[in-house]
Coordinates of C-alpha atoms and ligand atoms in Angstrom, one line a residue:
X27 CA 0.0 0.0 0.0
X28 CA 1.3 3.5 -0.9
X29 CA 0.0 7.0 -0.3
X30 CA -0.3 7.3 -4.1
X31 CA -2.6 4.4 -4.4
X32 CA -4.9 6.0 -1.8
X33 CA -5.7 8.6 -4.4
X34 CA -4.1 11.7 -2.9
X35 CA -3.0 14.6 -5.2
X36 CA 0.6 15.1 -6.4
X37 CA 1.0 18.2 -4.1
X38 CA 0.0 16.1 -1.1
X39 CA 2.3 13.2 -2.1
X40 CA 5.2 15.6 -2.3
X41 CA 4.5 17.0 1.2
X42 CA 4.1 13.5 2.6
X43 CA 7.5 12.4 1.1
X44 CA 9.1 15.6 2.4
X45 CA 7.9 14.6 5.8
X46 CA 9.6 11.3 5.4
X47 CA 6.6 8.9 5.5
X48 CA 7.1 5.9 3.2
X49 CA 3.9 3.9 3.7
X50 CA 0.5 4.9 5.2
X51 CA -0.3 3.5 8.7
X52 CA -3.3 1.1 9.0
X53 CA -5.7 3.8 10.2
X54 CA -4.5 6.0 7.3
X55 CA -5.1 3.2 4.8
X56 CA -8.6 2.6 6.2
X57 CA -9.8 6.2 6.8
X58 CA -8.4 8.1 3.8
X59 CA -10.5 6.5 1.0
X60 CA -13.9 7.0 2.5
X61 CA -13.1 10.6 3.5
X62 CA -12.0 11.3 -0.1
X63 CA -15.4 9.9 -1.2
X64 CA -17.0 12.6 0.9
X65 CA -18.4 10.2 3.6
X66 CA -18.8 10.8 7.3
X67 CA -16.2 8.8 9.1
X68 CA -15.9 7.6 12.7
X69 CA -12.3 6.4 13.2
X70 CA -10.7 4.9 16.3
X71 CA -7.1 3.9 16.8
X72 CA -4.6 4.0 19.6
X73 CA -2.5 7.1 20.3
X74 CA 0.5 7.4 18.0
X75 CA -1.0 5.6 15.0
X76 CA -1.0 8.6 12.7
X77 CA -4.6 9.8 13.1
X78 CA -3.8 13.4 12.3
X79 CA -2.7 12.6 8.8
X80 CA -5.7 10.3 8.4
X81 CA -8.0 13.3 8.3
X82 CA -5.7 16.1 7.4
X83 CA -4.5 14.7 4.1
X84 CA -7.9 13.8 2.6
X85 CA -9.4 17.1 4.0
X86 CA -6.7 19.1 2.2
X87 CA -7.3 17.0 -0.9
X88 CA -11.1 17.6 -0.9
X89 CA -10.7 21.4 -0.2
X90 CA -8.2 21.9 -3.0
X91 CA -10.2 19.9 -5.5
X92 CA -13.4 21.8 -4.9
X93 CA -13.6 25.2 -6.6
X94 CA -12.4 28.2 -4.5
X95 CA -15.0 30.6 -3.3
X96 CA -14.8 34.3 -4.2
X97 CA -14.1 35.2 -0.6
X98 CA -11.9 33.2 1.7
X99 CA -14.2 31.6 4.3
X100 CA -13.6 29.0 6.9
X101 CA -14.2 25.8 4.9
X102 CA -12.9 23.3 7.4
X103 CA -13.0 23.3 11.2
X104 CA -10.9 21.0 13.3
X105 CA -11.7 20.9 17.0
X106 CA -9.1 19.6 19.5
X107 CA -9.3 19.4 23.3
X108 CA -6.1 21.1 24.3
X109 CA -3.8 23.8 23.2
X110 CA -0.9 21.5 22.5
X111 CA -3.0 19.2 20.4
X112 CA -4.5 22.1 18.4
X113 CA -1.0 23.5 17.8
X114 CA 0.2 20.1 16.7
X115 CA -2.6 19.5 14.3
X116 CA -1.9 23.0 12.9
X117 CA 1.7 22.1 12.4
X118 CA 0.7 19.1 10.5
X119 CA -1.8 21.0 8.4
X120 CA 0.9 23.6 7.6
X121 CA 3.4 20.9 6.5
X122 CA 0.9 19.0 4.4
X123 CA -0.5 22.1 2.7
X124 CA 2.9 23.5 1.8
X125 CA 2.3 22.9 -1.9
X126 CA -1.4 23.9 -1.9
X127 CA -2.9 27.4 -2.0
X128 CA -4.8 26.9 1.3
X129 CA -4.4 29.0 4.4
X130 CA -4.8 27.8 8.0
X131 CA -4.5 29.1 11.5
X132 CA -5.0 27.9 15.1
X133 CA -6.8 29.5 18.0
X134 CA -6.8 28.6 21.6
X135 CA -7.3 30.2 25.0
X136 CA -4.8 31.3 27.5
X137 CA -3.0 33.7 25.1
X138 CA -3.8 37.2 23.8
X139 CA -6.7 37.0 21.3
X140 CA -5.6 39.9 19.2
X141 CA -3.0 38.2 16.9
X142 CA -5.5 35.4 16.4
X143 CA -8.2 37.9 15.4
X144 CA -5.8 39.6 13.0
X145 CA -5.0 36.3 11.2
X146 CA -8.6 35.2 10.9
X147 CA -9.6 38.6 9.5
X148 CA -7.0 38.1 6.7
X149 CA -9.0 35.0 5.7
X150 CA -8.3 31.3 6.4
X151 CA -9.6 28.2 4.8
X152 CA -8.9 25.9 7.6
X153 CA -9.3 26.7 11.3
X154 CA -8.0 24.5 14.1
X155 CA -9.4 25.5 17.5
X156 CA -10.1 24.5 21.1
X157 CA -13.8 24.9 21.9
X158 CA -13.6 27.8 24.4
X159 CA -11.7 30.3 22.3
X160 CA -13.7 29.3 19.2
X161 CA -17.0 30.1 20.8
X162 CA -15.6 33.2 22.3
X163 CA -14.5 34.6 19.0
X164 CA -17.6 33.6 17.3
X165 CA -19.6 35.4 19.9
X166 CA -17.5 38.5 19.3
X167 CA -18.4 38.3 15.6
X168 CA -14.8 37.7 14.6
X169 CA -15.5 34.6 12.7
X170 CA -18.3 32.7 11.0
X171 CA -18.8 29.0 10.7
X172 CA -21.5 29.3 8.1
X173 CA -19.4 28.1 5.3
X174 CA -17.8 25.0 6.9
X175 CA -17.8 22.1 4.5
X176 CA -15.8 19.7 6.7
X177 CA -15.9 19.4 10.4
X178 CA -13.4 17.3 12.3
X179 CA -13.6 16.3 16.0
X180 CA -10.2 15.1 17.0
X181 CA -9.5 13.2 20.2
X182 CA -13.2 12.9 20.7
X183 CA -12.8 10.7 23.8
X184 CA -10.7 13.4 25.5
X185 CA -13.2 16.0 24.5
X186 CA -15.8 14.1 26.5
X187 CA -13.5 13.5 29.4
X188 CA -12.8 17.2 29.6
X189 CA -16.5 18.0 29.6
X190 CA -16.7 19.7 26.2
X191 CA -19.9 18.1 25.2
X192 CA -22.0 21.3 25.6
X193 CA -19.4 23.3 23.7
X194 CA -19.5 20.8 20.8
X195 CA -23.2 21.0 20.6
X196 CA -23.0 24.7 20.5
X197 CA -20.4 24.7 17.7
X198 CA -22.5 22.3 15.7
X199 CA -25.4 24.7 15.7
X200 CA -23.1 27.4 14.1
X201 CA -22.3 25.3 11.1
X202 CA -24.5 24.5 8.0
X203 CA -26.3 21.2 8.4
X204 CA -25.0 20.0 5.1
X205 CA -21.3 19.2 5.7
X206 CA -18.9 16.3 6.0
X207 CA -18.2 15.2 9.5
X208 CA -15.2 13.2 10.8
X209 CA -14.6 12.0 14.3
X210 CA -11.4 10.6 15.6
X211 CA -10.8 8.9 18.9
X212 CA -8.2 6.8 20.6
X213 CA -10.9 4.7 22.4
X214 CA -14.3 3.6 21.4
X215 CA -16.7 3.8 24.3
X216 CA -20.5 3.8 24.5
X217 CA -20.4 7.5 25.1
X218 CA -18.3 8.0 21.9
X219 CA -20.8 6.0 19.9
X220 CA -23.6 8.1 21.3
X221 CA -21.8 11.3 20.4
X222 CA -21.0 9.9 17.0
X223 CA -24.6 9.2 16.5
X224 CA -25.6 12.8 17.1
X225 CA -22.8 14.3 14.9
X226 CA -22.3 11.9 12.0
X227 CA -24.6 11.0 9.1
X228 CA -24.5 7.4 8.1
X229 CA -20.8 7.1 9.0
X230 CA -18.3 4.7 7.7
X231 CA -16.7 3.2 10.8
X232 CA -13.0 2.4 10.7
X233 CA -11.2 0.9 13.6
X234 CA -7.7 -0.3 14.3
X235 CA -7.8 -2.3 17.5
X236 CA -4.8 -1.9 19.7
X237 CA -2.5 -4.6 18.5
X238 CA -1.2 -6.7 21.4
X239 CA 2.1 -6.9 19.6
X240 CA 2.5 -3.1 20.2
X241 CA 2.1 -3.7 23.9
X242 CA 4.2 -6.8 23.8
X243 CA 7.2 -5.2 22.2
X244 CA 7.4 -2.8 25.1
X245 CA 9.5 -4.0 28.0
X246 CA 7.1 -3.5 30.9
X247 CA 7.9 -3.8 34.6
X248 CA 6.2 -3.1 37.9
X249 CA 8.1 -2.0 41.0
X250 CA 6.0 -2.6 44.1
X251 CA 7.0 0.1 46.5
X252 CA 5.8 2.0 49.5
X253 CA 4.0 5.2 48.6
X254 CA 6.4 7.4 50.5
X255 CA 9.4 5.8 48.8
X256 CA 8.3 6.4 45.2
X257 CA 10.2 9.7 44.8
X258 CA 13.4 8.2 46.1
X259 CA 13.0 5.2 43.8
X260 CA 12.3 7.2 40.7
X261 CA 15.3 9.4 41.3
X262 CA 17.5 6.3 41.8
X263 CA 16.2 4.7 38.6
X264 CA 16.7 7.8 36.5
X265 CA 20.2 8.7 37.9
X266 CA 21.6 5.2 38.1
X267 CA 20.3 4.2 34.7
X268 CA 21.6 7.5 33.2
X269 CA 18.3 7.8 31.4
X270 CA 18.2 10.8 29.1
X271 CA 14.6 11.2 27.9
X272 CA 12.0 10.1 30.4
X273 CA 8.3 10.8 30.3
X274 CA 6.8 10.5 33.8
X275 CA 3.0 10.3 34.4
X276 CA 1.4 11.5 37.6
X277 CA -2.3 11.4 38.3
X278 CA -2.7 15.1 39.4
X279 CA -1.3 18.5 38.5
X280 CA -0.1 19.0 42.1
X281 CA 1.6 15.6 42.0
X282 CA 3.4 16.6 38.8
X283 CA 4.6 19.9 40.4
X284 CA 5.8 18.3 43.6
X285 CA 7.7 15.5 41.8
X286 CA 9.3 18.0 39.4
X287 CA 10.6 20.1 42.3
X288 CA 12.1 17.1 44.0
X289 CA 13.8 15.9 40.8
X290 CA 15.3 19.3 40.3
X291 CA 16.6 19.3 43.9
X292 CA 18.1 15.9 43.2
X293 CA 20.0 17.4 40.2
X294 CA 17.8 16.0 37.4
X295 CA 16.6 18.6 34.9
X296 CA 12.8 18.3 34.8
X297 CA 9.7 20.2 33.9
X298 CA 6.0 19.6 34.4
X299 CA 3.3 20.1 31.8
X300 CA -0.3 20.2 32.8
X301 CA -3.4 22.3 32.4
X302 CA -2.5 25.0 35.0
X303 CA 0.8 25.9 33.2
X304 CA 0.8 28.8 30.8
X305 CA 1.0 28.1 27.1
X306 CA 4.5 29.6 27.0
X307 CA 5.7 27.4 29.8
X308 CA 4.3 24.3 28.2
X309 CA 5.8 25.0 24.8
X310 CA 9.1 25.8 26.4
X311 CA 9.1 22.6 28.5
X312 CA 8.2 20.4 25.5
X313 CA 10.8 22.0 23.2
X314 CA 13.5 21.6 25.9
X315 CA 12.6 18.0 26.3
X316 CA 12.7 17.3 22.6
X317 CA 16.1 19.0 22.3
X318 CA 17.4 17.0 25.2
X319 CA 18.0 20.0 27.6
X320 CA 15.4 18.6 29.9
X321 CA 15.8 15.0 30.9
X322 CA 12.4 14.4 32.6
X323 CA 9.0 15.6 31.5
X324 CA 6.4 15.1 34.2
X325 CA 2.9 15.1 32.8
X326 CA -0.7 14.4 33.6
X327 CA -2.7 12.2 31.2
X328 CA -4.7 15.1 29.7
X329 CA -1.6 17.2 29.1
X330 CA 0.3 14.4 27.6
X331 CA -2.5 13.2 25.3
X332 CA -1.4 13.3 21.7
X333 CA 1.8 15.1 22.4
X334 CA 4.1 14.1 19.6
X335 CA 7.5 12.9 20.9
X336 CA 8.6 10.1 18.6
X337 CA 10.8 7.2 19.9
X338 CA 10.7 7.8 23.6
X339 CA 13.0 5.3 25.4
X340 CA 11.5 5.5 28.9
X341 CA 8.0 6.0 30.2
X342 CA 7.5 5.8 34.0
X343 CA 4.1 5.7 35.7
X344 CA 4.7 7.4 39.0
X345 CA 1.1 6.5 39.7
X346 CA -1.0 4.1 37.7
X347 CA -4.0 5.6 35.9
X348 CA -7.4 4.6 37.3
X349 CA -8.6 4.1 33.8
X350 CA -6.9 1.0 32.4
X351 CA -7.0 2.2 28.8
X352 CA -4.9 5.2 29.8
X353 CA -2.1 2.8 30.7
X354 CA -2.0 1.6 27.1
X355 CA -1.9 5.2 25.8
X356 CA 0.9 6.1 28.2
X357 CA 3.2 3.2 27.4
X358 CA 2.3 3.7 23.7
X359 CA 4.7 6.7 23.9
X360 CA 7.6 4.3 24.0
X361 CA 8.5 1.7 21.4
X362 CA 7.0 3.7 18.6
X363 CA 7.8 2.9 15.0
X364 CA 9.2 -0.5 15.8
X365 CA 11.9 0.7 18.3
X366 CA 11.7 -1.0 21.6
X367 CA 11.1 1.0 24.7
X368 CA 10.7 0.5 28.4
X369 CA 7.7 1.2 30.6
X370 CA 8.0 1.1 34.3
X371 CA 5.2 1.5 36.8
X372 CA 5.7 2.3 40.5
X373 CA 2.8 0.6 42.3
X374 CA 1.9 1.2 45.9
X375 CA -0.6 -1.0 47.8
X376 CA -3.6 1.2 47.1
X377 CA -3.0 0.8 43.4
X378 CA -3.0 -3.0 43.2
X379 CA -6.6 -3.2 41.9
X380 CA -5.7 -0.7 39.1
X381 CA -2.8 -3.0 38.2
X382 CA -5.1 -6.0 38.0
X383 CA -7.5 -4.1 35.7
X384 CA -4.6 -3.2 33.4
X385 CA -3.3 -6.7 33.3
X386 CA -6.7 -7.9 32.4
X387 CA -7.0 -5.4 29.6
X388 CA -3.6 -6.1 28.0
X389 CA -4.1 -9.8 28.5
X390 CA -0.8 -10.4 30.2
X391 CA 0.8 -10.1 33.6
X392 CA 3.6 -7.5 34.0
X393 CA 6.9 -8.6 35.5
X394 CA 7.3 -7.6 39.1
X395 CA 10.5 -6.5 40.8
X396 CA 11.1 -5.2 44.2
X397 CA 14.2 -3.0 44.6
X398 CA 16.2 -3.3 47.8
X399 CA 15.6 -0.3 50.1
X400 CA 12.4 0.5 48.3
X401 CA 10.1 -2.3 49.5
X402 CA 6.4 -2.1 49.6
X403 CA 4.8 -1.1 52.9
X404 CA 3.8 -4.3 54.7
X405 CA 1.1 -2.5 56.7
X406 CA -0.6 -0.7 53.8
X407 CA -4.1 -1.4 52.8
X408 CA -4.5 -2.8 49.3
X409 CA -7.8 -1.0 48.7
X410 CA -7.7 1.7 46.1
X411 CA -8.5 5.3 47.2
X412 CA -11.7 6.2 45.5
X413 CA -12.3 9.7 44.3
X414 CA -13.7 11.8 47.1
X415 CA -12.7 9.4 49.7
X416 CA -10.2 10.7 52.3
X417 CA -8.0 7.8 53.3
X418 CA -6.7 9.6 56.4
X419 CA -10.2 10.1 57.7
X420 CA -11.2 6.5 57.2
X421 CA -8.2 5.2 59.2
X422 CA -8.0 7.9 61.8
X423 CA -10.3 6.1 64.1
X424 CA -7.8 3.3 64.3
X425 CA -4.7 5.4 64.8
X426 CA -4.6 4.6 68.4
X427 CA -4.5 0.9 67.8
X428 CA -1.2 -0.8 67.2
X429 CA 0.3 -0.3 63.8
X430 CA 0.1 -4.0 62.8
X431 CA -3.6 -4.2 63.4
X432 CA -4.5 -0.9 61.9
X433 CA -4.9 -2.2 58.5
X434 CA -7.2 -5.0 59.5
X435 CA -9.3 -2.8 61.6
X436 CA -9.8 -0.2 58.9
X437 CA -10.7 -2.8 56.4
X438 CA -13.3 -4.2 58.8
X439 CA -14.7 -0.7 59.3
X440 CA -14.9 -0.1 55.6
X441 CA -16.7 -3.4 55.1
X442 CA -19.1 -2.5 57.9
X443 CA -19.8 0.8 56.2
X444 CA -20.3 -0.8 52.9
X445 CA -22.9 -3.1 54.4
X446 CA -24.7 -0.2 55.9
X447 CA -24.8 1.5 52.5
Ligands
LIG4 P1 -2.3 10.0 16.8 O1 -3.1 11.2 16.5 O2 -2.9 8.7 16.3 O3 -1.9 9.9 18.2 P2 -0.2 11.3 15.3 O4 -1.0 11.7 14.1 O5 0.1 12.4 16.3 O6 -0.9 10.1 16.0 O7 1.1 10.6 14.7 C1 2.1 10.0 15.6 C2 3.5 10.1 15.0 O8 3.5 9.2 13.8 C3 3.9 11.4 14.5 O9 5.2 11.6 14.8 C4 3.7 11.3 13.0 O10 4.6 12.3 12.3 C5 4.1 9.9 12.7 N1 3.4 9.3 11.5 C6 2.2 9.5 11.1 N2 1.9 8.8 10.0 C7 3.1 8.2 9.6 C8 3.5 7.4 8.5 N3 2.6 7.0 7.6 N4 4.7 6.9 8.5 C9 5.6 7.3 9.5 N5 5.3 8.1 10.5 C10 4.1 8.5 10.6
LIG5 MG1 -4.1 12.7 17.6

């Protein structure tokens, strides 16, 4: 299979080969033909499988084939959940449209709107946007979506996770009803199908199921460790292994900040990226990491979603995600393009049930190793902390009891409470 045989124009083929792609990925092979035919498409494939080009290439083809309008209107709208993703999609659009006469721009919140307004006023064919800023500028009368021919919802699952459903519904009302709709997602849940049903007309459904081989080629390991020894362990692993480019996942923004500070104090160059960081800070951190100036990038799932860092040698889960699929996305950052990578998870007692869920999903058990000096806490409860549940509170009643029986008692109390409910 070649890009040429998919029916893309010469200008696009030239851009693709300039980018260095030799053959289309599976999702590209499956999604590009129906999009070129003008069909609505619902596509799902794991992170890192090349979904951006799957919609960008045929979108550019369709726009450049169709006659230009007298005035430059927004003919294609691509919605992305985060600033980074929107910026990345725009970079791709710019690269692929190099040999076409199409103009594009990207808008997102958190930065001054004036330069964005100026560019839009000059006329763009393709707009890439996060929902908030888009609605904001539309309200101000800066842009109109009345001439949109193709609408793309990228990372649809993240859009839902981040609570953008209302915004998506609002945006849809601003576009003409006759248009081509494309929806891309890393996962394929019931909610995604429901959303697809409300956006897409008679869609072609293309899916690339996560290949186990992809998970299998990644060298995965679990270190069981006491919660309070995780920071020490991660610093030891990174320093003693002389690891250069490490992506670390934490569950919370605060956790990311805390860990970053501790790494820096330990002499490891590190930066955090998450939703509370300014756009400038995030771009700088990412650029530094790609260049190799920053050894460790600490990220939350949402911030890391879709960030394009090819061939990452090490991914560390400082905490396991509570959604098993996120584990697959996280470790999918390593071992890309056939290169092998290493994914390490630091697992404390309260995360054991997450670990079981992950092993069930990937259909294999992950090798376990305990590092001397960083053993698991023998007294810790193996119950996961549920959202909204304050662990300290639930055990405080037993604080007076001897340490060794504390765990048993708290479990008993919890069970009793459960029965009451
Ligand atoms: P996704 O949106 O599925 O997470 P991306 O579109 O961000 O994936 O692509 C992931 C990486 O794969 C990028 O670095 C991209 O340049 C690269 N890539 C995409 N398509 C191809 C291809 N056909 N051949 C080689 N690399 C590709
Ligand atoms: Mg993507």
